[in-house]
Amino acid sequence: QVRLQESGPGLVKPSETLALICNVSFYSIDNGLYWGWFRRPPGKGLEWIGSTYSGRTFYNPSLKSRLTISVDASNNQFSMRLTSVAAADAALYYCARGLDAYTYDSWGQGALVAVSS
Amino acid sequence: DIQMTQSPSSVSASIGDGVTITCRASQDINNWLAWYQLKPGKAPKLLISAAYRLQGGVPERFSGSGSGTDFNLIITGLQPEDFATYFCQQGHSFPLTFGGGTKVEI
């Protein structure tokens, strides 16, 4: 069964770049599915950050100017980079596998990211 | 963006009770709707896709209904493991958007 695990810094300084990696196990990331990032700020709901599929990327317009999602097939990982972070970017970040553009059937447990100087 | 309005934001229930959670889309999304269950410290779980399609391994006490703009997640006979937060999500168009969540509490 596929397993996803997020990794990254627990704390990022304001204006710096947040980089997260999602390690995928027991399923090849090359197998033509969607791979996505989501987040949940404290006390708030879920937000879609963006996804990648077959070399294409799809970004939430609210984050697009600061966001890059990429795939490292050799390590069976995908990642996100969010530049110029602010307090509003503090959240529990999840990576997930999508069976199609919107049905995400397998998720990681989440990586908590705080933003503070 | 398509706005998803979910209600109630929280509901108190007992073991064995039935609960209905409603999700309304700001425009017609056909049946491009999924429901997820979230528990602290655990990976989110996909319960239902395409408005009514139960995912493998999800108990049949969970069901989904609706199309267009109005959708329901129905849980019959609540079990202890069902106390969690539930989110609807539309997949009709990017950006994917979620409802505000419903916390099902004892």
mmCIF file of C-alpha atoms in Angstrom:
data_model
loop_
_atom_site.group_PDB
_atom_site.id
_atom_site.type_symbol
_atom_site.label_atom_id
_atom_site.label_comp_id
_atom_site.label_asym_id
_atom_site.label_seq_id
_atom_site.Cartn_x
_atom_site.Cartn_y
_atom_site.Cartn_z
ATOM 1 C CA GLN A 1 0.000 0.000 0.000
ATOM 2 C CA VAL A 2 1.343 3.412 -0.952
ATOM 3 C CA ARG A 3 2.815 5.474 1.845
ATOM 4 C CA LEU A 4 3.563 9.191 1.826
ATOM 5 C CA GLN A 5 5.723 11.042 4.332
ATOM 6 C CA GLU A 6 6.320 14.768 4.486
ATOM 7 C CA SER A 7 9.607 16.187 5.702
ATOM 8 C CA GLY A 8 10.911 19.680 6.183
ATOM 9 C CA PRO A 9 11.824 22.331 8.735
ATOM 10 C CA GLY A 10 9.405 22.802 11.575
ATOM 11 C CA LEU A 11 10.223 26.501 11.719
ATOM 12 C CA VAL A 12 10.781 29.057 8.989
ATOM 13 C CA LYS A 13 11.625 32.723 9.395
ATOM 14 C CA PRO A 14 9.376 35.354 7.830
ATOM 15 C CA SER A 15 10.383 36.267 4.258
ATOM 16 C CA GLU A 16 12.373 33.056 3.867
ATOM 17 C CA THR A 17 11.580 30.000 1.717
ATOM 18 C CA LEU A 18 9.705 26.955 2.922
ATOM 19 C CA ALA A 19 10.816 23.719 1.300
ATOM 20 C CA LEU A 20 8.992 20.442 1.895
ATOM 21 C CA ILE A 21 9.615 16.999 0.479
ATOM 22 C CA CYS A 22 7.132 14.166 0.142
ATOM 23 C CA ASN A 23 8.712 10.747 0.088
ATOM 24 C CA VAL A 24 6.550 8.140 -1.631
ATOM 25 C CA SER A 25 6.935 4.456 -0.805
ATOM 26 C CA PHE A 26 5.444 1.315 -2.339
ATOM 27 C CA TYR A 27 4.269 3.121 -5.460
ATOM 28 C CA SER A 28 6.257 4.565 -8.338
ATOM 29 C CA ILE A 29 5.771 8.297 -8.703
ATOM 30 C CA ASP A 30 6.222 7.760 -12.457
ATOM 31 C CA ASN A 31 2.990 5.793 -12.719
ATOM 32 C CA GLY A 32 0.977 8.640 -14.117
ATOM 33 C CA LEU A 33 -1.063 9.858 -11.189
ATOM 34 C CA TYR A 34 -1.458 13.258 -9.612
ATOM 35 C CA TRP A 35 0.689 14.333 -6.666
ATOM 36 C CA GLY A 36 -0.543 17.210 -4.582
ATOM 37 C CA TRP A 37 0.116 19.485 -1.649
ATOM 38 C CA PHE A 38 -2.474 20.749 0.803
ATOM 39 C CA ARG A 39 -2.370 22.662 4.062
ATOM 40 C CA ARG A 40 -4.493 23.379 7.099
ATOM 41 C CA PRO A 41 -3.719 26.522 9.090
ATOM 42 C CA PRO A 42 -4.442 26.309 12.835
ATOM 43 C CA GLY A 43 -8.160 26.523 13.514
ATOM 44 C CA LYS A 44 -9.006 26.723 9.822
ATOM 45 C CA GLY A 45 -10.032 24.458 6.975
ATOM 46 C CA LEU A 46 -8.111 22.676 4.268
ATOM 47 C CA GLU A 47 -6.530 24.546 1.374
ATOM 48 C CA TRP A 48 -5.258 23.071 -1.873
ATOM 49 C CA ILE A 49 -1.764 24.357 -2.613
ATOM 50 C CA GLY A 50 -1.049 22.732 -5.948
ATOM 51 C CA SER A 51 -0.501 19.497 -7.839
ATOM 52 C CA THR A 52 1.692 17.932 -10.468
ATOM 53 C CA TYR A 53 0.806 15.404 -13.142
ATOM 54 C CA SER A 54 2.870 14.027 -15.983
ATOM 55 C CA GLY A 55 5.257 16.947 -16.053
ATOM 56 C CA ARG A 56 2.560 19.582 -15.655
ATOM 57 C CA THR A 57 1.892 21.680 -12.585
ATOM 58 C CA PHE A 58 -1.323 23.216 -11.316
ATOM 59 C CA TYR A 59 -1.132 25.928 -8.687
ATOM 60 C CA ASN A 60 -3.618 27.673 -6.477
ATOM 61 C CA PRO A 61 -3.744 31.199 -7.916
ATOM 62 C CA SER A 62 -3.498 32.609 -4.407
ATOM 63 C CA LEU A 63 -0.026 31.056 -4.064
ATOM 64 C CA LYS A 64 1.127 30.798 -7.655
ATOM 65 C CA SER A 65 3.586 33.701 -7.584
ATOM 66 C CA ARG A 66 5.474 32.119 -4.665
ATOM 67 C CA LEU A 67 5.115 28.413 -5.368
ATOM 68 C CA THR A 68 7.097 25.749 -7.162
ATOM 69 C CA ILE A 69 6.202 22.054 -7.190
ATOM 70 C CA SER A 70 8.593 19.567 -8.704
ATOM 71 C CA VAL A 71 9.182 15.824 -8.985
ATOM 72 C CA ASP A 72 12.371 13.864 -8.287
ATOM 73 C CA ALA A 73 11.569 10.537 -9.893
ATOM 74 C CA SER A 74 15.000 9.080 -9.152
ATOM 75 C CA ASN A 75 14.247 9.310 -5.424
ATOM 76 C CA ASN A 76 10.499 8.747 -5.783
ATOM 77 C CA GLN A 77 9.801 12.118 -4.193
ATOM 78 C CA PHE A 78 8.059 15.321 -4.993
ATOM 79 C CA SER A 79 8.516 18.663 -3.344
ATOM 80 C CA MET A 80 7.200 22.161 -2.916
ATOM 81 C CA ARG A 81 8.919 25.470 -2.358
ATOM 82 C CA LEU A 82 7.059 28.492 -1.094
ATOM 83 C CA THR A 83 8.982 31.751 -1.083
ATOM 84 C CA SER A 84 8.550 34.860 1.054
ATOM 85 C CA VAL A 85 6.627 33.091 3.791
ATOM 86 C CA ALA A 86 4.579 35.022 6.300
ATOM 87 C CA ALA A 87 2.627 34.172 9.439
ATOM 88 C CA ALA A 88 -0.366 33.189 7.301
ATOM 89 C CA ASP A 89 1.680 30.319 5.849
ATOM 90 C CA ALA A 90 1.958 28.583 9.225
ATOM 91 C CA ALA A 91 0.021 25.346 8.867
ATOM 92 C CA LEU A 92 -0.007 21.582 8.850
ATOM 93 C CA TYR A 93 1.173 20.674 5.359
ATOM 94 C CA TYR A 94 0.063 17.450 3.696
ATOM 95 C CA CYS A 95 1.152 15.665 0.563
ATOM 96 C CA ALA A 96 -1.220 13.305 -1.208
ATOM 97 C CA ARG A 97 -1.674 11.030 -4.208
ATOM 98 C CA GLY A 98 -4.466 11.838 -6.619
ATOM 99 C CA LEU A 99 -6.250 9.192 -8.657
ATOM 100 C CA ASP A 100 -7.396 12.034 -10.845
ATOM 101 C CA ALA A 101 -7.232 15.812 -10.663
ATOM 102 C CA TYR A 102 -9.365 15.989 -7.549
ATOM 103 C CA THR A 103 -9.689 12.578 -5.842
ATOM 104 C CA TYR A 104 -6.830 12.237 -3.391
ATOM 105 C CA ASP A 105 -6.895 8.730 -1.981
ATOM 106 C CA SER A 106 -3.664 8.517 -0.005
ATOM 107 C CA TRP A 107 -2.205 11.180 2.265
ATOM 108 C CA GLY A 108 0.768 11.712 4.503
ATOM 109 C CA GLN A 109 0.309 12.432 8.184
ATOM 110 C CA GLY A 110 1.340 16.034 7.737
ATOM 111 C CA ALA A 111 4.292 18.258 8.588
ATOM 112 C CA LEU A 112 3.736 21.141 10.968
ATOM 113 C CA VAL A 113 5.347 24.383 9.879
ATOM 114 C CA ALA A 114 5.599 27.460 12.092
ATOM 115 C CA VAL A 115 6.660 30.886 10.836
ATOM 116 C CA SER A 116 8.535 32.999 13.330
ATOM 117 C CA SER A 117 11.702 35.022 13.658
ATOM 118 C CA ASP B 1 -13.221 30.151 -7.370
ATOM 119 C CA ILE B 2 -16.046 27.825 -6.373
ATOM 120 C CA GLN B 3 -17.061 28.423 -2.767
ATOM 121 C CA MET B 4 -18.087 25.437 -0.668
ATOM 122 C CA THR B 5 -20.344 26.098 2.295
ATOM 123 C CA GLN B 6 -20.513 23.277 4.796
ATOM 124 C CA SER B 7 -22.899 22.924 7.719
ATOM 125 C CA PRO B 8 -23.079 22.494 10.579
ATOM 126 C CA SER B 9 -19.596 23.525 11.713
ATOM 127 C CA SER B 10 -19.943 21.142 14.623
ATOM 128 C CA VAL B 11 -22.415 18.584 15.857
ATOM 129 C CA SER B 12 -22.703 16.694 19.110
ATOM 130 C CA ALA B 13 -23.897 13.130 18.865
ATOM 131 C CA SER B 14 -23.871 9.829 20.699
ATOM 132 C CA ILE B 15 -22.806 6.355 19.731
ATOM 133 C CA GLY B 16 -25.473 4.874 17.501
ATOM 134 C CA ASP B 17 -26.848 8.224 16.356
ATOM 135 C CA GLY B 18 -27.227 9.320 12.762
ATOM 136 C CA VAL B 19 -25.605 12.502 11.454
ATOM 137 C CA THR B 20 -26.092 14.410 8.214
ATOM 138 C CA ILE B 21 -23.537 16.938 7.011
ATOM 139 C CA THR B 22 -24.449 19.301 4.204
ATOM 140 C CA CYS B 23 -22.244 20.926 1.610
ATOM 141 C CA ARG B 24 -23.388 23.561 -0.854
ATOM 142 C CA ALA B 25 -21.399 24.715 -3.881
ATOM 143 C CA SER B 26 -21.565 28.260 -5.195
ATOM 144 C CA GLN B 27 -22.173 26.881 -8.679
ATOM 145 C CA ASP B 28 -23.147 23.633 -10.352
ATOM 146 C CA ILE B 29 -20.337 21.109 -9.872
ATOM 147 C CA ASN B 30 -22.241 18.135 -11.292
ATOM 148 C CA ASN B 31 -21.142 15.320 -8.980
ATOM 149 C CA TRP B 32 -17.502 16.343 -8.640
ATOM 150 C CA LEU B 33 -17.506 16.161 -4.886
ATOM 151 C CA ALA B 34 -15.439 14.244 -2.368
ATOM 152 C CA TRP B 35 -15.685 13.785 1.385
ATOM 153 C CA TYR B 36 -12.694 13.370 3.684
ATOM 154 C CA GLN B 37 -12.321 12.431 7.336
ATOM 155 C CA LEU B 38 -9.588 14.057 9.421
ATOM 156 C CA LYS B 39 -8.337 12.986 12.820
ATOM 157 C CA PRO B 40 -5.514 14.628 14.808
ATOM 158 C CA GLY B 41 -2.146 13.059 14.110
ATOM 159 C CA LYS B 42 -3.478 10.866 11.321
ATOM 160 C CA ALA B 43 -3.483 11.071 7.553
ATOM 161 C CA PRO B 44 -6.718 12.402 6.069
ATOM 162 C CA LYS B 45 -8.935 9.657 4.730
ATOM 163 C CA LEU B 46 -10.916 9.775 1.513
ATOM 164 C CA LEU B 47 -14.408 8.462 2.244
ATOM 165 C CA ILE B 48 -16.450 9.222 -0.835
ATOM 166 C CA SER B 49 -15.759 10.449 -4.351
ATOM 167 C CA ALA B 50 -18.082 11.454 -7.178
ATOM 168 C CA ALA B 51 -20.635 12.487 -4.555
ATOM 169 C CA TYR B 52 -21.736 8.951 -3.658
ATOM 170 C CA ARG B 53 -18.955 6.478 -4.504
ATOM 171 C CA LEU B 54 -17.802 4.817 -1.304
ATOM 172 C CA GLN B 55 -14.080 4.134 -1.222
ATOM 173 C CA GLY B 56 -12.819 0.644 -0.587
ATOM 174 C CA GLY B 57 -12.620 -0.230 3.086
ATOM 175 C CA VAL B 58 -14.975 2.559 4.175
ATOM 176 C CA PRO B 59 -17.860 1.210 6.276
ATOM 177 C CA GLU B 60 -21.273 1.217 4.668
ATOM 178 C CA ARG B 61 -22.652 3.372 7.465
ATOM 179 C CA PHE B 62 -21.149 6.226 5.457
ATOM 180 C CA SER B 63 -23.059 7.362 2.388
ATOM 181 C CA GLY B 64 -23.114 10.362 0.111
ATOM 182 C CA SER B 65 -25.848 11.943 -1.934
ATOM 183 C CA GLY B 66 -26.582 14.967 -4.066
ATOM 184 C CA SER B 67 -25.573 16.544 -7.329
ATOM 185 C CA GLY B 68 -25.383 20.005 -8.803
ATOM 186 C CA THR B 69 -24.957 22.335 -5.854
ATOM 187 C CA ASP B 70 -26.278 20.427 -2.819
ATOM 188 C CA PHE B 71 -24.656 17.414 -1.243
ATOM 189 C CA ASN B 72 -24.910 15.364 1.935
ATOM 190 C CA LEU B 73 -22.668 13.061 3.884
ATOM 191 C CA ILE B 74 -24.761 10.730 6.005
ATOM 192 C CA ILE B 75 -23.396 8.623 8.835
ATOM 193 C CA THR B 76 -25.787 6.089 10.302
ATOM 194 C CA GLY B 77 -25.091 4.388 13.598
ATOM 195 C CA LEU B 78 -22.106 6.444 14.756
ATOM 196 C CA GLN B 79 -19.179 4.425 16.054
ATOM 197 C CA PRO B 80 -16.448 5.665 18.410
ATOM 198 C CA GLU B 81 -13.947 5.865 15.551
ATOM 199 C CA ASP B 82 -16.258 8.211 13.598
ATOM 200 C CA PHE B 83 -15.719 11.149 15.926
ATOM 201 C CA ALA B 84 -13.593 13.338 13.695
ATOM 202 C CA THR B 85 -13.729 16.348 11.405
ATOM 203 C CA TYR B 86 -15.219 15.978 7.938
ATOM 204 C CA PHE B 87 -14.575 18.108 4.873
ATOM 205 C CA CYS B 88 -16.213 18.276 1.490
ATOM 206 C CA GLN B 89 -14.144 19.194 -1.556
ATOM 207 C CA GLN B 90 -15.141 20.135 -5.076
ATOM 208 C CA GLY B 91 -13.255 18.831 -8.068
ATOM 209 C CA HIS B 92 -15.181 20.541 -10.827
ATOM 210 C CA SER B 93 -12.458 23.075 -11.519
ATOM 211 C CA PHE B 94 -9.166 24.453 -10.251
ATOM 212 C CA PRO B 95 -8.498 25.724 -7.707
ATOM 213 C CA LEU B 96 -9.778 22.775 -5.722
ATOM 214 C CA THR B 97 -11.719 24.136 -2.766
ATOM 215 C CA PHE B 98 -12.978 22.702 0.493
ATOM 216 C CA GLY B 99 -15.853 23.330 2.814
ATOM 217 C CA GLY B 100 -15.110 24.779 6.225
ATOM 218 C CA GLY B 101 -15.350 21.402 7.956
ATOM 219 C CA THR B 102 -17.725 19.736 10.394
ATOM 220 C CA LYS B 103 -16.482 18.471 13.718
ATOM 221 C CA VAL B 104 -18.477 15.488 14.977
ATOM 222 C CA GLU B 105 -18.135 15.375 18.743
ATOM 223 C CA ILE B 106 -19.430 13.163 21.482
#
